mmCIF file of C-alpha atoms and ligand atoms in Angstrom:
data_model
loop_
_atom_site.group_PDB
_atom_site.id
_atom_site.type_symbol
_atom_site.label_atom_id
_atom_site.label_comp_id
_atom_site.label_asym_id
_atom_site.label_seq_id
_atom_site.Cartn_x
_atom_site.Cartn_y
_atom_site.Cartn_z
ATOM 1 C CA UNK A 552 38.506 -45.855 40.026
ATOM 2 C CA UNK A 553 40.458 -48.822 40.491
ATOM 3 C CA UNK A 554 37.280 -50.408 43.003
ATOM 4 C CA UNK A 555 34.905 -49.676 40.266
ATOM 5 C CA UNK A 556 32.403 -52.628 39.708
ATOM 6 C CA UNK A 557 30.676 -50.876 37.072
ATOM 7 C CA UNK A 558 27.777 -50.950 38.937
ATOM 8 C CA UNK A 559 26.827 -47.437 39.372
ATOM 9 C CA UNK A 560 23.318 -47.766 39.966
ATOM 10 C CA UNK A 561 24.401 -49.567 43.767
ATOM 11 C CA UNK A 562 27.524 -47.985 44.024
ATOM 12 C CA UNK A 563 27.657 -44.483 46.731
ATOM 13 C CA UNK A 564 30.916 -42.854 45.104
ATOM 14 C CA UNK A 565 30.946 -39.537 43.538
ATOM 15 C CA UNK A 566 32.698 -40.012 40.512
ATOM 16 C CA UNK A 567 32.612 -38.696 36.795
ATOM 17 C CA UNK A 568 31.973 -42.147 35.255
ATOM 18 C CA UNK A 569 28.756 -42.039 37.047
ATOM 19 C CA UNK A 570 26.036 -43.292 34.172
ATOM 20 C CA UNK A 571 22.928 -42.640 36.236
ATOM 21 C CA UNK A 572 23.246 -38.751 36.018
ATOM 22 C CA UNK A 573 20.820 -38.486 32.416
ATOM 23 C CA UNK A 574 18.673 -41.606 33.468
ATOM 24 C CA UNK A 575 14.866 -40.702 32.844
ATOM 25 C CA UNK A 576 11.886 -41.326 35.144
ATOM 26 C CA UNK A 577 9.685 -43.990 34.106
ATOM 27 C CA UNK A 578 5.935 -43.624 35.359
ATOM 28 C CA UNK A 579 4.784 -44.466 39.155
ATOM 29 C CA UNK A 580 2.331 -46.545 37.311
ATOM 30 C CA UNK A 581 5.388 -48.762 36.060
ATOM 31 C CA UNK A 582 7.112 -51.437 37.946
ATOM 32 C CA UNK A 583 9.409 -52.879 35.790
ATOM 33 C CA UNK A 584 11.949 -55.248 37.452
ATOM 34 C CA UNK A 585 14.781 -55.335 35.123
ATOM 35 C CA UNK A 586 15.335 -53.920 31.653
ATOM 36 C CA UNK A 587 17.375 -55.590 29.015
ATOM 37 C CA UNK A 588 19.191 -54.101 25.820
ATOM 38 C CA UNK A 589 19.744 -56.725 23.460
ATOM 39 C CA UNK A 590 22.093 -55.392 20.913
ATOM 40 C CA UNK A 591 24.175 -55.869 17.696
ATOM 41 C CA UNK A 592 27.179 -54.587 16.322
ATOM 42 C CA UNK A 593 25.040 -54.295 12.891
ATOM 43 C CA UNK A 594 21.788 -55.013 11.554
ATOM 44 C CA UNK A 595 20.429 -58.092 9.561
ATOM 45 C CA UNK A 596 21.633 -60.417 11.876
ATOM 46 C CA UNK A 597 18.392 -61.425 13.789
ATOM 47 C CA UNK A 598 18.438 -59.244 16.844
ATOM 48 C CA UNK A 599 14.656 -58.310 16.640
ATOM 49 C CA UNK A 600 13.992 -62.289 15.815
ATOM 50 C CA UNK A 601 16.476 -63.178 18.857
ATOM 51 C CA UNK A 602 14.952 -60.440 21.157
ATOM 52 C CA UNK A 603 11.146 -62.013 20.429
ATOM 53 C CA UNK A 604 12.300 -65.484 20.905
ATOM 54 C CA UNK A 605 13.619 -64.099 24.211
ATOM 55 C CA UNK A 606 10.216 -62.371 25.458
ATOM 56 C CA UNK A 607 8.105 -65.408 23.861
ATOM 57 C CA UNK A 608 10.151 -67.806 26.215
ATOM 58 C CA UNK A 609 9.698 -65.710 28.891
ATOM 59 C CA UNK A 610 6.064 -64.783 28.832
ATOM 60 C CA UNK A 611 5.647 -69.243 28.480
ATOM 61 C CA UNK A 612 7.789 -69.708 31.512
ATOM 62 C CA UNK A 613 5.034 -67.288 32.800
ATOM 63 C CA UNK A 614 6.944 -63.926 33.333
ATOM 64 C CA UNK A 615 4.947 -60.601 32.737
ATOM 65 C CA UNK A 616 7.640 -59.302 29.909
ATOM 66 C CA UNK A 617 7.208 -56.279 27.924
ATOM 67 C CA UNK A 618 9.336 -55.337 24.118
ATOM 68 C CA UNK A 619 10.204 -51.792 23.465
ATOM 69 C CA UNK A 620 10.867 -51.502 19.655
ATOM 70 C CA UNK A 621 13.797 -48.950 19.993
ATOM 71 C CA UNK A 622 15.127 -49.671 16.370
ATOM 72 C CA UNK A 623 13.221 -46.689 15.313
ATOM 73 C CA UNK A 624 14.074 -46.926 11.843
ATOM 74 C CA UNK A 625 13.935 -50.597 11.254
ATOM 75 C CA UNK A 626 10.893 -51.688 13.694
ATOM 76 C CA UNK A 627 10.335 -55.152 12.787
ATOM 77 C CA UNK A 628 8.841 -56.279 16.332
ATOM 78 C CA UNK A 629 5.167 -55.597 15.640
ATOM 79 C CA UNK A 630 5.292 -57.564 12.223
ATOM 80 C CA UNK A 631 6.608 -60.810 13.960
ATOM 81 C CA UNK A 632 3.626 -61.064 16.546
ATOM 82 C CA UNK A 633 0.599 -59.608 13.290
ATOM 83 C CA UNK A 634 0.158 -56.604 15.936
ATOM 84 C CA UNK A 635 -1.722 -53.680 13.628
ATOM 85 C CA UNK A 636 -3.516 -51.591 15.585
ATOM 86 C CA UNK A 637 -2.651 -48.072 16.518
ATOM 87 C CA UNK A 638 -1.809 -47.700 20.417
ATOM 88 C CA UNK A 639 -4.211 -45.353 22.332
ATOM 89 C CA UNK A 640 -3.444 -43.507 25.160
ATOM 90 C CA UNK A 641 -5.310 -41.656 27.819
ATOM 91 C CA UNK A 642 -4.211 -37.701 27.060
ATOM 92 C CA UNK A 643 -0.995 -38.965 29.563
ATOM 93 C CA UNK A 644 0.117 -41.934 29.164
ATOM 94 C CA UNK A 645 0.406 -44.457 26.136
ATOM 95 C CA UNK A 646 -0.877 -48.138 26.457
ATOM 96 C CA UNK A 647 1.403 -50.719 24.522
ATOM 97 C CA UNK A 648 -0.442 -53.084 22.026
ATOM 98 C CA UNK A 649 -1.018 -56.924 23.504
ATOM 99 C CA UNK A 650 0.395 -60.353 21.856
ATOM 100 C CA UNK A 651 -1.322 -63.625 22.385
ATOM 101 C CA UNK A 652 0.868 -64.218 25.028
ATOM 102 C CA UNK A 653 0.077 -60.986 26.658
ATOM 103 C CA UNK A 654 3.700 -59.469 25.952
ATOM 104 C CA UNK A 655 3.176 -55.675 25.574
ATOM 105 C CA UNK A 656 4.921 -54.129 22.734
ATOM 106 C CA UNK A 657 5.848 -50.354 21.825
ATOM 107 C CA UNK A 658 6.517 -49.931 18.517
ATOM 108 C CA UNK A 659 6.713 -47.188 15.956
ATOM 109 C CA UNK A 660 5.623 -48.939 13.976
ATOM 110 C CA UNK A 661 2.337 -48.838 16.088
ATOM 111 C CA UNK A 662 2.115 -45.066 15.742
ATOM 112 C CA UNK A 663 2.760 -44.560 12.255
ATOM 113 C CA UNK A 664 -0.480 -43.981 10.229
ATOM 114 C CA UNK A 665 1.521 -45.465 7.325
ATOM 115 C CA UNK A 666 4.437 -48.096 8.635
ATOM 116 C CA UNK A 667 5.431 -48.522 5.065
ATOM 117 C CA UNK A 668 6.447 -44.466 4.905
ATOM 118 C CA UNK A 669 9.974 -44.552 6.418
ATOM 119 C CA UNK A 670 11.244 -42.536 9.622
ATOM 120 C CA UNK A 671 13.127 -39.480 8.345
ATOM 121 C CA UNK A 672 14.099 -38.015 11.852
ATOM 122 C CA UNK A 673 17.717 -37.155 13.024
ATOM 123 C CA UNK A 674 19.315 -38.707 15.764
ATOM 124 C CA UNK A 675 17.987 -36.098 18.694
ATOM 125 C CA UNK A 676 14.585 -36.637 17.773
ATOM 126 C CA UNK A 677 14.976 -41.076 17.475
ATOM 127 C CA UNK A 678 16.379 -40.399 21.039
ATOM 128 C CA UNK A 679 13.446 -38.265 22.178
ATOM 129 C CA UNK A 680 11.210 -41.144 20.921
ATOM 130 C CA UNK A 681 12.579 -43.508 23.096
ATOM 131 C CA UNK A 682 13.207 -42.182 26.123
ATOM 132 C CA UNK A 683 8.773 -41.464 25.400
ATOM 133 C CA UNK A 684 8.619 -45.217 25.361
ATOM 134 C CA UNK A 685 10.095 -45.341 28.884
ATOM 135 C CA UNK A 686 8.557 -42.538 30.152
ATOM 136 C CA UNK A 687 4.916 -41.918 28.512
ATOM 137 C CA UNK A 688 4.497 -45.799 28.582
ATOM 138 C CA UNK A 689 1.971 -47.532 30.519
ATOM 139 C CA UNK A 690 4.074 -50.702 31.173
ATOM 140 C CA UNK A 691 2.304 -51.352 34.532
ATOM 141 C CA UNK A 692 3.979 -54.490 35.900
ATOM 142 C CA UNK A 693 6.668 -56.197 34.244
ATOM 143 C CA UNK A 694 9.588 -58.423 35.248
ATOM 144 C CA UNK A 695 11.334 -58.078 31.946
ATOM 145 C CA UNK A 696 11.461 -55.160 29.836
ATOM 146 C CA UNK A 697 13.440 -56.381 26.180
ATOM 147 C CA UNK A 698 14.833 -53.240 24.059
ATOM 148 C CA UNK A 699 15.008 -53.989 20.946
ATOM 149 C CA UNK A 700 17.829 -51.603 20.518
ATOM 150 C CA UNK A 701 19.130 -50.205 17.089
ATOM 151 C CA UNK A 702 22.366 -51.666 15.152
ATOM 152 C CA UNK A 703 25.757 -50.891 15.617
ATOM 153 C CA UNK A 704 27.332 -48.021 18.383
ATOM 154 C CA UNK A 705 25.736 -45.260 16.854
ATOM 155 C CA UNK A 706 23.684 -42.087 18.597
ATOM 156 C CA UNK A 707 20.310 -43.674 19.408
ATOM 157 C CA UNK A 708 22.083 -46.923 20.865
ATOM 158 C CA UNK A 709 23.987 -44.267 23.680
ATOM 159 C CA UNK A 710 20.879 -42.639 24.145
ATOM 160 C CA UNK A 711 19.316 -45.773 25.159
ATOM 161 C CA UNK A 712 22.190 -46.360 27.345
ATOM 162 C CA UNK A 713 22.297 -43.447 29.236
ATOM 163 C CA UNK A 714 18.614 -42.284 29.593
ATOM 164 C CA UNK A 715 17.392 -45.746 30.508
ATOM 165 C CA UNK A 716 18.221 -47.406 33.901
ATOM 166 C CA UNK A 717 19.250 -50.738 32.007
ATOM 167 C CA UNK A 718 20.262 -53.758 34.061
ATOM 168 C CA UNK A 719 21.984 -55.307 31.109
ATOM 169 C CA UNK A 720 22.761 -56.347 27.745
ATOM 170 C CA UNK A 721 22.127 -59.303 25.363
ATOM 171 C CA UNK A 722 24.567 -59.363 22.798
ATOM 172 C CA UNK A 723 23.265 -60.791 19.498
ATOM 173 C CA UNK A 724 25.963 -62.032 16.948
ATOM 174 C CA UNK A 725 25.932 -64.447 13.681
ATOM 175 C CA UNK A 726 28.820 -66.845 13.026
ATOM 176 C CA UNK A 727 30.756 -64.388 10.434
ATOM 177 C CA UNK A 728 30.766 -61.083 12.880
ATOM 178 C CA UNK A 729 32.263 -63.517 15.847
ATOM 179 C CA UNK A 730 35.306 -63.877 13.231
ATOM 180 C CA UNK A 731 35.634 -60.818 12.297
ATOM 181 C CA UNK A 732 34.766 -59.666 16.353
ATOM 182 C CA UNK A 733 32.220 -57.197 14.920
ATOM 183 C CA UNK A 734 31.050 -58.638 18.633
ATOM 184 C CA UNK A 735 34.055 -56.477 20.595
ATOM 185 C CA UNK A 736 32.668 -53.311 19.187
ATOM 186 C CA UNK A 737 29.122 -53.459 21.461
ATOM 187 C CA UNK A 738 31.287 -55.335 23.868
ATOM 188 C CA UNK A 739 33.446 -52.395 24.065
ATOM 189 C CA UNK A 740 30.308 -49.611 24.114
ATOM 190 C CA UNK A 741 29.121 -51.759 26.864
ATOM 191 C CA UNK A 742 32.178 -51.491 29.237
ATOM 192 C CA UNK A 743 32.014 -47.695 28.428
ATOM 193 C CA UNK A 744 28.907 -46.971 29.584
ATOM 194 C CA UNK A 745 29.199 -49.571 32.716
ATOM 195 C CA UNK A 746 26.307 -51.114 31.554
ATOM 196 C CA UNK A 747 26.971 -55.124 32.288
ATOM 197 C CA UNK A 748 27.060 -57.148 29.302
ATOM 198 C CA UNK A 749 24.533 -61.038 30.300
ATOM 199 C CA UNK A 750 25.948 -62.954 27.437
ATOM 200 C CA UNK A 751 25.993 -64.190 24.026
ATOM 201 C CA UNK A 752 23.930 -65.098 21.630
ATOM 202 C CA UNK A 753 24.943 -66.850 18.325
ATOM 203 C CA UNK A 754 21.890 -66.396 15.570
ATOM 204 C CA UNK A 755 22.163 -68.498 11.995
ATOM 205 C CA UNK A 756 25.265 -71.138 14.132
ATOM 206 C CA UNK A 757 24.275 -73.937 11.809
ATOM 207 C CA UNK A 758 21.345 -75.635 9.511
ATOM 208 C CA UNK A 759 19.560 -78.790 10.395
ATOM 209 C CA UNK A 760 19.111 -80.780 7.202
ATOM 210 C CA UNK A 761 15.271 -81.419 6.211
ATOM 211 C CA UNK A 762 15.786 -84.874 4.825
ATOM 212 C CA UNK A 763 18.911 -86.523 6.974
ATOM 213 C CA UNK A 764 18.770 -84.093 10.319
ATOM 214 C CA UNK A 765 22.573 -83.330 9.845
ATOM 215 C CA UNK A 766 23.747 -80.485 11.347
ATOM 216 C CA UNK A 767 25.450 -78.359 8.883
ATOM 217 C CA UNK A 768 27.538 -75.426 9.960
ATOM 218 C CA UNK A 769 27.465 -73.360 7.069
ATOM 219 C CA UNK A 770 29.854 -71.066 8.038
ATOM 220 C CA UNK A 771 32.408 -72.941 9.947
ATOM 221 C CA UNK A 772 32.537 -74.378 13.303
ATOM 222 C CA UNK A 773 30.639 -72.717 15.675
ATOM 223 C CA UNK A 774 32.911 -69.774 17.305
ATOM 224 C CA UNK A 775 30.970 -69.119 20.238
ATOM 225 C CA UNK A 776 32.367 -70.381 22.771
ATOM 226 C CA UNK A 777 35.775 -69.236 21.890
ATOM 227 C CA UNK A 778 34.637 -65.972 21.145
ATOM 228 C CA UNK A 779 32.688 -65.498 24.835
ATOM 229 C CA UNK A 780 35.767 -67.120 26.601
ATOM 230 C CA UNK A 781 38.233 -64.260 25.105
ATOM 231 C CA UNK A 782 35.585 -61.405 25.582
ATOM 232 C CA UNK A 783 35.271 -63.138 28.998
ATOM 233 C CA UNK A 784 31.188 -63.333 28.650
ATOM 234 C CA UNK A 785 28.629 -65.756 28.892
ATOM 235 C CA UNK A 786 27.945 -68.066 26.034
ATOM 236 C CA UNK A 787 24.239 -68.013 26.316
ATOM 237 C CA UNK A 788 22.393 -69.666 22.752
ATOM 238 C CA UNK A 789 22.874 -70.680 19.671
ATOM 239 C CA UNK A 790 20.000 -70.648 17.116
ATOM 240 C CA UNK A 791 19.759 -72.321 13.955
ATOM 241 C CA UNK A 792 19.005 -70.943 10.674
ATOM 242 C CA UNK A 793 15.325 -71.840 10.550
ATOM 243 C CA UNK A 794 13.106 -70.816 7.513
ATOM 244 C CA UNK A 795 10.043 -71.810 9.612
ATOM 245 C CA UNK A 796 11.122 -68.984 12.142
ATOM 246 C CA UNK A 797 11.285 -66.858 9.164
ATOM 247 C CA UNK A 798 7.686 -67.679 7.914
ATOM 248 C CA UNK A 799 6.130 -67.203 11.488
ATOM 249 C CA UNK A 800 7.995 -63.851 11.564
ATOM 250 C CA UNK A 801 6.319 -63.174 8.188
ATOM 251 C CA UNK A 802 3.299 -64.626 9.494
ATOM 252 C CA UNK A 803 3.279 -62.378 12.438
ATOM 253 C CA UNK A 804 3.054 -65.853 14.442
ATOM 254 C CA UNK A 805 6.250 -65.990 16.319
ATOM 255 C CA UNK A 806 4.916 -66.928 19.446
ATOM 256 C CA UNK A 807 4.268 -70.584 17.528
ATOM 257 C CA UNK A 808 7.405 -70.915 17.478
ATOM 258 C CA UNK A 809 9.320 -73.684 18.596
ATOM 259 C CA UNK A 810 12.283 -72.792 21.073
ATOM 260 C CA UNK A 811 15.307 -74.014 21.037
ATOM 261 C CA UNK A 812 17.163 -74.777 24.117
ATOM 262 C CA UNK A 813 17.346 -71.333 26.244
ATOM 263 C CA UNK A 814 18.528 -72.917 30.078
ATOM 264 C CA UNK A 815 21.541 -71.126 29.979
ATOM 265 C CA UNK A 816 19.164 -67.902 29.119
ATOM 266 C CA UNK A 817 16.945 -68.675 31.876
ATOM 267 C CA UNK A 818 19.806 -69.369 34.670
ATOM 268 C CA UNK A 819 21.109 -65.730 33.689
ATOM 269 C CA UNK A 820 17.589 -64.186 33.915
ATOM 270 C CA UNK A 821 16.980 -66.065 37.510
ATOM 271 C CA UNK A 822 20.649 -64.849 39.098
ATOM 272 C CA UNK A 823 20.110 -61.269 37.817
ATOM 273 C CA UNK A 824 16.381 -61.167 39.449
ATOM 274 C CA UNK A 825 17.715 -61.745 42.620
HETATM 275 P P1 LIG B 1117 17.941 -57.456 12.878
HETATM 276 O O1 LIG B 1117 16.991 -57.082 13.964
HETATM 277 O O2 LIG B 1117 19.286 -57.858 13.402
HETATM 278 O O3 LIG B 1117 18.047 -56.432 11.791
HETATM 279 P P2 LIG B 1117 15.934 -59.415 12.179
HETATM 280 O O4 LIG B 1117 15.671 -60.084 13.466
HETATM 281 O O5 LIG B 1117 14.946 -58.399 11.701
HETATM 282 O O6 LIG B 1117 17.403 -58.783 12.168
HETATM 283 O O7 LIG B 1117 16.147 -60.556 11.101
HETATM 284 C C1 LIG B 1117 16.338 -60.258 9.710
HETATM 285 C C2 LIG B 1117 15.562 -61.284 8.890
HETATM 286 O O8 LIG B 1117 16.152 -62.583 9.081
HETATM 287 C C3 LIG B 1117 14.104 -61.415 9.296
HETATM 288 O O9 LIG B 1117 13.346 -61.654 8.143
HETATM 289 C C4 LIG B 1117 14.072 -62.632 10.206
HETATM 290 O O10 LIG B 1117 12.840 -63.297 10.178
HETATM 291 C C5 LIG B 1117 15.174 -63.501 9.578
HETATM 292 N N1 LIG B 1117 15.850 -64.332 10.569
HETATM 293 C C6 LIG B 1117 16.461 -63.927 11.716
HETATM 294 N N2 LIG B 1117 17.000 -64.975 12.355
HETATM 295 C C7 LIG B 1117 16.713 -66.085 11.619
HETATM 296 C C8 LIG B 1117 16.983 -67.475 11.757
HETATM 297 N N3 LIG B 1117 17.686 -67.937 12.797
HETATM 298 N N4 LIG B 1117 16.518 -68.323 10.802
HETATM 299 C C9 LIG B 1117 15.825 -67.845 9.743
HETATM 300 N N5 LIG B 1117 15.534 -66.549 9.543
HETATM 301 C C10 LIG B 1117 15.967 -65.660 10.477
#
C-alpha cells in the first residue's frame, strides 16, 4: 500500500503484508513495554556483548529490562553475567535467572544439563524454543525486553520476527561488514517484515592505546555515519575494541563494565516509550 507506515501493529487496514497475523501470546502475568531485536548480519561481531551492554545501561539508568538469549545455538548471554543455575518453573510457567543488577535472563544455556553439549535441533524446533521464551516466561514487569537474536537472515531470525510482537531492531555491525554492507542484508529483512529498524551500532570502531591514549582505527575511518546516512538509520554507538570488556565477559562480570557513551541510545529508547 502506498500509505503503509510499516506499522502494522497501529495500523486498521486489511492487507496481506499484515505481520501481526502469527504473533504469539505472551502471559497475562507479563507486562512488557517494548521488545527489542538486536541483530547481525553474521556472528562474531559482538551482538550478545553489544546487547548486554545495552540491558546493563538500562537496568543502571534504573529500567526493569529483561534478555532473551534467542541465539539458540550460540548462547553466550548467561556466561557474560557468571549466571549457572538451572531456571525453575512452577509446572506453568518458567522463571528467568537474576543478574546483580536484577536483569532477568532466558537462556538455553540455563536449561541445558550440560551447556558444553551443543544444540543439535533443526530450525522448527529453535523456533518452537523461542516463541516458549515469550510465552512460558515469567517476565512479570519489564520496560525493555533485549533479544539476543541469532546471526544472519536465516529461519530462527524470521521466526523471531513474526511470532514476537517486536517494537524494533538494534542493528549491530563491526567496521569491515559496514564496507562490505553486510549491514543492508538485516536492514533489508527488517523492511520486509515491517519491523522498524532504531539504529546502528558500530562494535570493534577503533582501539584506545594503553600507553599514549591514541585512538587507533584499526580498520579505517570509522564508516558509521556514512553507512546510517545511506541506509537512512540512526547512528546510535560506537564501541571500542576493549580486552577488559572481553575479560568481564569471560569473567561473567559484565555488569562492571564501564560504558561508553550511550545518549544517543537512551534518546531512542525515551521517544519509542512514549
Ligand atoms: P556475537 O554475539 O556477535 O557472536 P559476541 O558478543 O559473543 O559476538 O562476541 C564475540 C567475542 O568477542 C566475545 O568473546 C566477546 O567478549 C568479544 N567482544 C565483543 N565485542 C568486543 C569488544 N568491543 N572488545 C573486545 N572484545 C569484544
Amino acid at each position: 500500500m502506498s500509505t503503509c507506515n510499516h506499522d502494522c501493529k497501529s495500523c486498521k487496514s486489511k492487507c496481506e503484508n499484515d505481520s501481526t497475523k502469527f504473533l504469539v501470546k505472551t502471559s497475562e502475568q507479563n507486562h512488557i513495554k517494548k521488545i527489542i531485536g538486536v541483530v547481525s548480519g553474521k556472528g562474531g561481531v559482538g551482538k550478545s556483548a553489544t546487547t548486554s551492554l545495552l540491558a546493563v545501561a538500562c537496568a543502571k539508568m534504573g529500567y526493569k529490562v529483561g534478555i532473551m538469549d534467542a541465539d539458540i545455538t550460540g548462547p553466550s548471554i548467561p556466561q557474560a553475567f557468571g549466571l549457572k543455575d538451572g531456571l525453575v518453573g512452577d509446572g506453568d510457567l518458567m522463571y528467568p535467572g537474576e543478574t546483580s543488577l536484577g536483569i532477568k535472563v532466558v537462556s538455553i544455556n540455563l536449561l541445558l544439563e550440560d551447556p558444553t553439549k551443543p544444540v543439535v535441533w533443526r530450525g522448527p524446533v529453535i523456533g518452537g524454543a523461542v516463541k516458549q521464551f515469550y510465552t512460558d516466561v515469567l517476565w512479570e514487569d519489564l520496560d525493555f525486553l533485549f533479544v539476543d537474536m541469532p546471526p544472519g537472515t536465516g529461519d530462527v531470525a524470521l521466526t523471531v520476527f513474526q511470532s514476537l510482537p517486536i517494537d524494533g531492531v538494534i542493528i549491530v555491525s563491526t567496521p569491515q561488514d559496514l564496507v562490505e554492507m553486510i549491514v543492508k542484508k538485516a536492514v533489508n529483512m527488517a523492511d520486509m517484515m515491517h519491523i522498524k529498524v532504531l539504529g546502528l551500532v558500530e562494535n570493534m570502531s577503533y582501539f584506545t592505546c594503553p600507553d599514549c591514549g591514541k585512538k587507533i582505527e584499526l580498520f579505517g575511518p570509522s564508516k558509521l555515519e556514512s553507512v546510517a546516512k545511506e541506509l537512512n538509520i540512526a547512528p546510535l554507538a560506537q564501541f571500542p575494541i576493549d580486552p577488559e570488556l572481553a575479560r568481564l565477559v569471560d569473567a561473567g562480570e559484565i555488569e562492571n563494565y564501564e560504558l561508553p557513551d550511550l545518549t544517543k541510545v537512551f534518546d531512542m529508547l525515551e521517544s519509542i516509550q512514549k
